[in-house]
Tab-separated table of C-alpha atoms (C1' of nucleotides) in Angstrom:
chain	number	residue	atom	x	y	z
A	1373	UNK	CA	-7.335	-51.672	49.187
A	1374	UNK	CA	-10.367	-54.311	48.534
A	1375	UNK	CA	-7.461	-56.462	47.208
A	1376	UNK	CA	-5.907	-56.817	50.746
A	1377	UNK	CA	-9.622	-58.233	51.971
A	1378	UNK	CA	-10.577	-61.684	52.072
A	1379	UNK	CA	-13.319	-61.326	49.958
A	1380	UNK	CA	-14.800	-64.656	50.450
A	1381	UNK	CA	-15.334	-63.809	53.967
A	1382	UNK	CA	-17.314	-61.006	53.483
A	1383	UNK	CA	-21.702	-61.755	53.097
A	1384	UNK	CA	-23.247	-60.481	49.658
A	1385	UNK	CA	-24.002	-57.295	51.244
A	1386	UNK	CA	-20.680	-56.281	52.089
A	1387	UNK	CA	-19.114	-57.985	49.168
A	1388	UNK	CA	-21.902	-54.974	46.839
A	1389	UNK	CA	-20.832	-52.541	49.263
A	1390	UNK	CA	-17.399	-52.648	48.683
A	1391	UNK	CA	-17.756	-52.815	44.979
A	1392	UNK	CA	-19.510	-49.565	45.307
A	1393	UNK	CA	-16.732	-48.056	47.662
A	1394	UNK	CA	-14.363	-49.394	45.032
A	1395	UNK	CA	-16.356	-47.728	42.031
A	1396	UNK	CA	-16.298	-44.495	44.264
A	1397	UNK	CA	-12.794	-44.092	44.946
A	1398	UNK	CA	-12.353	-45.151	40.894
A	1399	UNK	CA	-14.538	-41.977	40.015
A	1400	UNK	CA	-13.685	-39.301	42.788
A	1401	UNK	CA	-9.967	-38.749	42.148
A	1402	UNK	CA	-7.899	-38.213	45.550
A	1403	UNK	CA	-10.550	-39.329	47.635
A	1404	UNK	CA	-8.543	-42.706	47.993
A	1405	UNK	CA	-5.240	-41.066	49.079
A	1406	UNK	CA	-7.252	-38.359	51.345
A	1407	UNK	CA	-8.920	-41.192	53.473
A	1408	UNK	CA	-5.699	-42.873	53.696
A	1409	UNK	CA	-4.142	-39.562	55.225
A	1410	UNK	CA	-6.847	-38.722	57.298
A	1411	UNK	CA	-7.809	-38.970	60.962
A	1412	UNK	CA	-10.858	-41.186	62.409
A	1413	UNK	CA	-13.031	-38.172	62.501
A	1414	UNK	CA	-11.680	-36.686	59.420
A	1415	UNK	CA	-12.836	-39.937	57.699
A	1416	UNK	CA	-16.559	-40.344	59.976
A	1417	UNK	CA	-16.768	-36.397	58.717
A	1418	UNK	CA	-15.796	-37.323	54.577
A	1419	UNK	CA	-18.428	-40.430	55.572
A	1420	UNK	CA	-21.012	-37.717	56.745
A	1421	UNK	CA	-20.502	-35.401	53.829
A	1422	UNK	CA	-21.333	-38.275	51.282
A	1423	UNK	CA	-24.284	-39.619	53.035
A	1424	UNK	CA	-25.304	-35.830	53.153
A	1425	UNK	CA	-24.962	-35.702	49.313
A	1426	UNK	CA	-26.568	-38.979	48.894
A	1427	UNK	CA	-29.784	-37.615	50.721
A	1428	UNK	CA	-29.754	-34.382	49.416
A	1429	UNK	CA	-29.624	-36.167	45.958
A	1430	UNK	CA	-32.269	-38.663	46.464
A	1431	UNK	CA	-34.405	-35.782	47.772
A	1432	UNK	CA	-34.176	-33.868	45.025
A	1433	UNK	CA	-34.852	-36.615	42.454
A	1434	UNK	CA	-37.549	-37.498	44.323
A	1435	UNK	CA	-39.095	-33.981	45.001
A	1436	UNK	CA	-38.677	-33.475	41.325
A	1437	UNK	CA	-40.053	-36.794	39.587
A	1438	UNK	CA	-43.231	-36.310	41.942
A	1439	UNK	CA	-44.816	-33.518	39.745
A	1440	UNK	CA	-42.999	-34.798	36.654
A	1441	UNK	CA	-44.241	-38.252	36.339
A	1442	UNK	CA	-47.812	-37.018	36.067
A	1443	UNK	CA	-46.886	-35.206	32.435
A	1444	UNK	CA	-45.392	-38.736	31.622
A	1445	UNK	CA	-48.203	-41.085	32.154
A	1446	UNK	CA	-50.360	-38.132	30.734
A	1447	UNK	CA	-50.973	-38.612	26.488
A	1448	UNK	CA	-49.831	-35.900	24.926
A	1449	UNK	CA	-52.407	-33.150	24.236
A	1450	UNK	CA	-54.879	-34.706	26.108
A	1451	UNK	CA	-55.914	-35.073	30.395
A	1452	UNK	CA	-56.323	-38.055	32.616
A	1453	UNK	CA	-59.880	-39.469	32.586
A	1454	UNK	CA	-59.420	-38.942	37.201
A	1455	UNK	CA	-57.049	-35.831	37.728
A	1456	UNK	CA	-53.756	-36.715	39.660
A	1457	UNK	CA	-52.810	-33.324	41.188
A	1458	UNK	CA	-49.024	-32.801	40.419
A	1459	UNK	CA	-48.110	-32.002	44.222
A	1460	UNK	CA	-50.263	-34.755	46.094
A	1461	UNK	CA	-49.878	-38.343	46.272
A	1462	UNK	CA	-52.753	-39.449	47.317
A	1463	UNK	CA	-55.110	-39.888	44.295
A	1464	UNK	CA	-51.874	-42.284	42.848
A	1465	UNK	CA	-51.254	-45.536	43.389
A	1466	UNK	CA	-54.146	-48.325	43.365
A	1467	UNK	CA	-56.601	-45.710	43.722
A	1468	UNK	CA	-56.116	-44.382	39.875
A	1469	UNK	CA	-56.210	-46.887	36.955
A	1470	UNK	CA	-52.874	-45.128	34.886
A	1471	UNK	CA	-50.577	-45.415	37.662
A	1472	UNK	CA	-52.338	-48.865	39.366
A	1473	UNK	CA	-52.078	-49.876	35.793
A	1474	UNK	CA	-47.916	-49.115	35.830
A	1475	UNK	CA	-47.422	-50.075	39.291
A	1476	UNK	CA	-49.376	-53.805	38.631
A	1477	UNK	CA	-46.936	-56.707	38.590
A	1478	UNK	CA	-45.901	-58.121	34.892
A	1479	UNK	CA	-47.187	-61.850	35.970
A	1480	UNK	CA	-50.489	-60.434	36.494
A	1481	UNK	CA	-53.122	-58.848	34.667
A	1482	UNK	CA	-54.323	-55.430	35.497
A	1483	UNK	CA	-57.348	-54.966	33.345
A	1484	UNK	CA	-58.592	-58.309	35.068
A	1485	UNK	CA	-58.074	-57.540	38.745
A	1486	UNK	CA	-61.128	-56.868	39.915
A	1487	UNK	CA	-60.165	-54.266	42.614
A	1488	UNK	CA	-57.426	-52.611	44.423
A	1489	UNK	CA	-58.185	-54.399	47.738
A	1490	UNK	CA	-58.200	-57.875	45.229
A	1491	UNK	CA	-54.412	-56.209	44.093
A	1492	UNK	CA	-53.503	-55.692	47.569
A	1493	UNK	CA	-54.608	-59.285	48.673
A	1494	UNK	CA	-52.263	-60.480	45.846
A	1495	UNK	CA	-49.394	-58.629	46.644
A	1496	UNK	CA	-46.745	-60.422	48.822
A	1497	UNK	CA	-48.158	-63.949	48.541
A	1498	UNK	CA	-45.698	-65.715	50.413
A	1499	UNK	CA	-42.982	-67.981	49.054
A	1500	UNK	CA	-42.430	-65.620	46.441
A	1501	UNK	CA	-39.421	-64.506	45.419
A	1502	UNK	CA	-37.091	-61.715	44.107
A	1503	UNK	CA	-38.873	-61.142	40.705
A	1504	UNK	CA	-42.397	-61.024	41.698
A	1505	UNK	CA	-42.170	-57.118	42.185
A	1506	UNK	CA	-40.491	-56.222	38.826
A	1507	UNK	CA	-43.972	-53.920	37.495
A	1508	UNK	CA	-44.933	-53.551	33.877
A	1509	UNK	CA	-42.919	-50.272	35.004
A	1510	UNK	CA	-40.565	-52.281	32.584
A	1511	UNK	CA	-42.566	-52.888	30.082
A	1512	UNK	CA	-43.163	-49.047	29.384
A	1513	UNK	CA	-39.144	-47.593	28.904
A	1514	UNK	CA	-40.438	-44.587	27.459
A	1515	UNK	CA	-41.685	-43.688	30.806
A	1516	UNK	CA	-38.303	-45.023	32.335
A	1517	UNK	CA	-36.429	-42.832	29.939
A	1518	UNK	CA	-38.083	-39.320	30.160
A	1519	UNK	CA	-37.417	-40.630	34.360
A	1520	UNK	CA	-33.601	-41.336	33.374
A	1521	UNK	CA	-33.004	-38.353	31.805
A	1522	UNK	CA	-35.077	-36.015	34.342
A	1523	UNK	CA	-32.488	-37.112	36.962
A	1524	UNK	CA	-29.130	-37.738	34.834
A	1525	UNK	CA	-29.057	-35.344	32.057
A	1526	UNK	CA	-31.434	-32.349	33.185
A	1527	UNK	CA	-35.331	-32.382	33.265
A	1528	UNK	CA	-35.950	-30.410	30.386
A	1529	UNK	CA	-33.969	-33.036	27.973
A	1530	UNK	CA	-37.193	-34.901	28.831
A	1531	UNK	CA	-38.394	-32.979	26.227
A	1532	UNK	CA	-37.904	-33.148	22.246
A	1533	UNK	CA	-36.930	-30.008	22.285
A	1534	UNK	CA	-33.623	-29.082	24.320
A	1535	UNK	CA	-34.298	-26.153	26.128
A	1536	UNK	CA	-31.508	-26.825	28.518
A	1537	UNK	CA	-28.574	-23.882	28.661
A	1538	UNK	CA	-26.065	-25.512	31.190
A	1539	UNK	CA	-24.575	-29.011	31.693
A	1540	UNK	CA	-26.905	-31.424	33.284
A	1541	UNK	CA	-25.447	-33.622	35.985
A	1542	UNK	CA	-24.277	-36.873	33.417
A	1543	UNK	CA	-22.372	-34.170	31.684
A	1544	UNK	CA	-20.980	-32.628	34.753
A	1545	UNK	CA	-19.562	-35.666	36.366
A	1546	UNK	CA	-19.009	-37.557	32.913
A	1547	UNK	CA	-21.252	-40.144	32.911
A	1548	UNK	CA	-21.685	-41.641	29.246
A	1549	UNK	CA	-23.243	-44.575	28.974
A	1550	UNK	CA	-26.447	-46.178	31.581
A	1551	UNK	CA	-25.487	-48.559	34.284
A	1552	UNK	CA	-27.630	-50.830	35.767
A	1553	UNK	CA	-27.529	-49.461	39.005
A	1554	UNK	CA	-28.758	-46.238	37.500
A	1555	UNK	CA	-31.665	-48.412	35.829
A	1556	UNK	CA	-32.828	-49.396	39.091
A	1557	UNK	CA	-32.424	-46.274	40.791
A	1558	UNK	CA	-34.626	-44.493	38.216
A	1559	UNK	CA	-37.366	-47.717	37.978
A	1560	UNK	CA	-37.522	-47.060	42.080
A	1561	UNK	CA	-37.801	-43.469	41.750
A	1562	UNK	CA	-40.225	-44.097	38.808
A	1563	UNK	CA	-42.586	-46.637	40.999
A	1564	UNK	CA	-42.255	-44.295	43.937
A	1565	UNK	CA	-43.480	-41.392	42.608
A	1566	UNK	CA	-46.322	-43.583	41.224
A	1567	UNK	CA	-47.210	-44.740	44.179
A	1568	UNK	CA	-49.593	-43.121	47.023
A	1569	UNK	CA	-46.651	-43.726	49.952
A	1570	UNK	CA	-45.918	-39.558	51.502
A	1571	UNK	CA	-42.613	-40.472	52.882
A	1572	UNK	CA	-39.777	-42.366	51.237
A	1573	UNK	CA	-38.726	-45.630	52.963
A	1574	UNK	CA	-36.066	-48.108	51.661
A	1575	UNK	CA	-37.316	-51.100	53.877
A	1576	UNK	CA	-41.478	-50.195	54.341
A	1577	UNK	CA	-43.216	-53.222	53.838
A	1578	UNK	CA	-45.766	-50.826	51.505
A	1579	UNK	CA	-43.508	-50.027	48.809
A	1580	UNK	CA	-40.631	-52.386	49.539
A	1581	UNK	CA	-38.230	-50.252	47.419
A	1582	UNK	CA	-34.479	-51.978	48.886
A	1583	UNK	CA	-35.886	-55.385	47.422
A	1584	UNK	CA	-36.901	-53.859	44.390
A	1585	UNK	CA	-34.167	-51.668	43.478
A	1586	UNK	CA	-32.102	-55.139	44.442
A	1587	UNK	CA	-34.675	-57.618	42.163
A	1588	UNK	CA	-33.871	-55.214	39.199
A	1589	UNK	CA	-29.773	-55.401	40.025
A	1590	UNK	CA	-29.699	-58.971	40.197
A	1591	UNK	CA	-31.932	-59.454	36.853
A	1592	UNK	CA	-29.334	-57.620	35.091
A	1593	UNK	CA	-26.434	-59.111	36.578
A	1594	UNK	CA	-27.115	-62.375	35.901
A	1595	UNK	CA	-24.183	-63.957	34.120
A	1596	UNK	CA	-26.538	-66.351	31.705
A	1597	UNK	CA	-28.336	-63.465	30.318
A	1598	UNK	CA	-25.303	-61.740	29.467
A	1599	UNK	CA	-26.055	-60.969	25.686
A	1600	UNK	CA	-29.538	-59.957	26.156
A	1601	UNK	CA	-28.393	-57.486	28.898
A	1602	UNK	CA	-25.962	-56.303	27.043
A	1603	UNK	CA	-28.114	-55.528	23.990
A	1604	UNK	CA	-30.566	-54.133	26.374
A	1605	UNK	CA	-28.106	-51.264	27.576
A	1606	UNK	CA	-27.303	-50.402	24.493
A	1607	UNK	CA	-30.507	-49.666	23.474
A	1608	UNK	CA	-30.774	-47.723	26.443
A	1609	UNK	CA	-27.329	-45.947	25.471
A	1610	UNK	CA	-28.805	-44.940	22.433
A	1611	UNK	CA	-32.007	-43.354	23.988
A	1612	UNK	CA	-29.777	-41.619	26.765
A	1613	UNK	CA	-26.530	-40.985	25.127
A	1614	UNK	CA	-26.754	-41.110	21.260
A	1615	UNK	CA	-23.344	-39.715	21.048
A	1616	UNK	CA	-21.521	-41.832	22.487
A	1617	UNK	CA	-22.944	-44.961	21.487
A	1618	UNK	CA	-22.169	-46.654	18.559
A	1619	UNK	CA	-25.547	-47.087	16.165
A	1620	UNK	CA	-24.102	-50.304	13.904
A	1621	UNK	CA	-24.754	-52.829	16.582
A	1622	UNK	CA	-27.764	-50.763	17.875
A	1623	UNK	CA	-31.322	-53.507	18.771
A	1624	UNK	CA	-34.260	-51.517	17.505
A	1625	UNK	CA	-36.897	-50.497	20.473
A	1626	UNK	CA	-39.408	-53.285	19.417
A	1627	UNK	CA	-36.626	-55.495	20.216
A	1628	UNK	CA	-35.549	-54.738	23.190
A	1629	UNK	CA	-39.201	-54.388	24.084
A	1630	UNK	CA	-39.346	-57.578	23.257
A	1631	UNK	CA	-36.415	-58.724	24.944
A	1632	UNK	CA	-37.830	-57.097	28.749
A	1633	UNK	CA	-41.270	-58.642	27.373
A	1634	UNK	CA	-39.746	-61.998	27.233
A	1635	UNK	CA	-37.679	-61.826	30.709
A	1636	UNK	CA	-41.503	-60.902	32.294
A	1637	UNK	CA	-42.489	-64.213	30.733
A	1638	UNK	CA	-39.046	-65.995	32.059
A	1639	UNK	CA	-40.292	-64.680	35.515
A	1640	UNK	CA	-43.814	-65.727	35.211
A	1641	UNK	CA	-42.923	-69.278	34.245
A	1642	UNK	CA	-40.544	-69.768	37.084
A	1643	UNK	CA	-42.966	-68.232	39.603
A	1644	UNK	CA	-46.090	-70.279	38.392
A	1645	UNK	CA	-45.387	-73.033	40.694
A	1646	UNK	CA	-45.940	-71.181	43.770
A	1647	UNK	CA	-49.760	-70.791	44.185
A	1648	UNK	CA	-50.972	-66.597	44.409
A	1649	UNK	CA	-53.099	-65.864	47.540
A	1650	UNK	CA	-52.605	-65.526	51.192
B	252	DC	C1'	-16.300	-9.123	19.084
B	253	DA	C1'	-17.679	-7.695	23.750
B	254	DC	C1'	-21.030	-7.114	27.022
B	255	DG	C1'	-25.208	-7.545	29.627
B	256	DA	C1'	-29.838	-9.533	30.139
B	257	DA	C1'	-32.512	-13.519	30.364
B	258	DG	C1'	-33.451	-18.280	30.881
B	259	DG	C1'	-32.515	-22.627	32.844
B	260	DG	C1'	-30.117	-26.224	36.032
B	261	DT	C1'	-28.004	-27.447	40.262
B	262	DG	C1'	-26.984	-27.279	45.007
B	263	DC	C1'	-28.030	-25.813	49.368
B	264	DC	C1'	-30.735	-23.941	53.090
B	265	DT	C1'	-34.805	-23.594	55.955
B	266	DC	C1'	-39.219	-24.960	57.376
B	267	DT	C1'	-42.789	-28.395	58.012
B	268	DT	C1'	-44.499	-32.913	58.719
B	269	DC	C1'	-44.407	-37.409	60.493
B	270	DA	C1'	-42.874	-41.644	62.449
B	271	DA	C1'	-39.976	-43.983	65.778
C	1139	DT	C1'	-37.667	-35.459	71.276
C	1140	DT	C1'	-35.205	-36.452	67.310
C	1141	DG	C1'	-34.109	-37.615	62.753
C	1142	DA	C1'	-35.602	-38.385	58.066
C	1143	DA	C1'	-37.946	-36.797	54.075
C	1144	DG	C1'	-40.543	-33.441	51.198
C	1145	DA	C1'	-41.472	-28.651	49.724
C	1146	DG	C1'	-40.275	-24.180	48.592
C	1147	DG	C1'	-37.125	-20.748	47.680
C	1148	DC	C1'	-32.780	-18.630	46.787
C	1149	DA	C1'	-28.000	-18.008	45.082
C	1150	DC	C1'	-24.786	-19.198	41.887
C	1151	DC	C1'	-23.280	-20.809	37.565
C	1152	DC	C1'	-23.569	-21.568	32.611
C	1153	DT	C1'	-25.284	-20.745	28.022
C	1154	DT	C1'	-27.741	-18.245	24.570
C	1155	DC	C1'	-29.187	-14.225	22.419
C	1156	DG	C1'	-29.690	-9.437	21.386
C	1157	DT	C1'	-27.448	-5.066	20.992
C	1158	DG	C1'	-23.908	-1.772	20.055
DNA sequence: CACGAAGGGTGCCTCTTCAA
DNA sequence: TTGAAGAGGCACCCTTCGTG
């Protein structure tokens, strides 16, 4: 099918589109040969039933990770100096130093911003670019793996102890090792649900989650950093899916810490030319 | 070993809220 | 007014565990 295109005539957009489509057809077996068979409307209907699962999906996640991510950010055995209710937003965000602290960009420093309002004044300095929103989220993947395997492989695996009794969805449909799409899903969901925003938008110039879901996907698919990548999902298969990953070849978690560490500095260095303020 | 109860996860439905 | 998103609840399914 995508080999009849022109690819070179598509835009970058369409070009990740149809990789997607591709990947989709690749995992839903008979969905390929059921479009080709179908009427228009069949097809717009198919089209509607997928976008229904992807909202449903997303919804759920969300609806889920909201009251989660307060246990996460919360030490064990002890409570959060400000309470962050586990079914209201609005105490999150800037407004409450644990998740401001997580949500701060890696270039800057959170214990030395004076304010949220001197945060917010910082925040889209213009002429920056596609890595200025990649948080110290990053920089905490224990967070980002009790978030991974909430959504992927049930929310009580999130705990030490499996309480779990039936197939969570990686299991169900699988899935056995991390992509990096699912990486920046969860970091989005992750920085959402940190965040004080109500209402989920892709595009809101508040939480700005399409061009940082896309600023994580392009880190990782950069071709130069192939190694590091790779060694970084591996790490991650081992934390997600221990039996399925081989351990020989397995980077220890102070390396790849030190590995995400070191792309934040990359980042800073190339983004220390362009002046911060508005 | 067979069966039923209980616990837990997922998917779906409905209602509410809010922004366009 | 309408559509999107979140919240709550329910039904169904699966697995474990206790009991006979």
């Amino acid at each position: 099918m995508a080999e009849e295109l022109d690819l070179g005539s598509l835009s970058a957009i369409d070009q990740k589109e149809l990789e997607v489509f591709c990947e989709l057809l690749r995992m839903v077996s008979g969905l390929e040969a059921r479009l080709m068979t179908s009427s228009e409307d069949e097809v717009v209907h198919i089209a509607d039933l997928i976008q229904k699962g992807i909202n449903g999906a997303h919804a759920n996640d969300t609806k889920g990770m909201k009251s989660a991510v307060v246990d996460w950010i919360t030490p064990k055995g002890q409570s959060l100096n400000l309470h962050i209710p586990r079914n209201a937003k609005a105490g999150r965000g800037f407004n409450h130093k644990c998740t401001g602290a997580l949500l701060c960009p890696a270039r800057l420093d959170w214990n030395n911003v004076e304010s949220p309002m001197e945060w917010i004044t910082l925040k889209r300095p213009p002429g920056f670019g596609r890595f200025f929103d990649l948080i110290t989220i990053l920089l905490q993947p224990n967070c980002q793996i009790q978030a991974f395997k909430h959504v992927f492989t049930s929310p009580s695996s999130v705990e030490q102890e499996l309480k779990a009794m039936h197939s969570g969805n990686a299991c169900l449909h699988g899935m056995r090792s991390v992509t990096k799409a699912s990486i920046a899903y969860v970091a989005m969901q992750v920085r959402f649900a940190l965040t004080s925003a109500q209402v989920f938008s892709c595009t809101d110039l508040v939480t700005d989650s399409k061009r940082f879901y896309n600023s994580i996907t392009k880190l990782l698919d950069e071709t130069d950093e192939k190694d590091e990548v790779d060694q970084l999902l591996t790490w991650w298969n081992r934390q997600i899916f221990p039996l399925y990953t081989d351990s020989e070849h397995m980077p220890t978690k102070d390396s790849a810490l030190a590995q995400i560490r070191q792309k934040c500095e990359e980042i800073k260095e190339r983004t220390t030319s362009i002046s911060v303020g508005t």
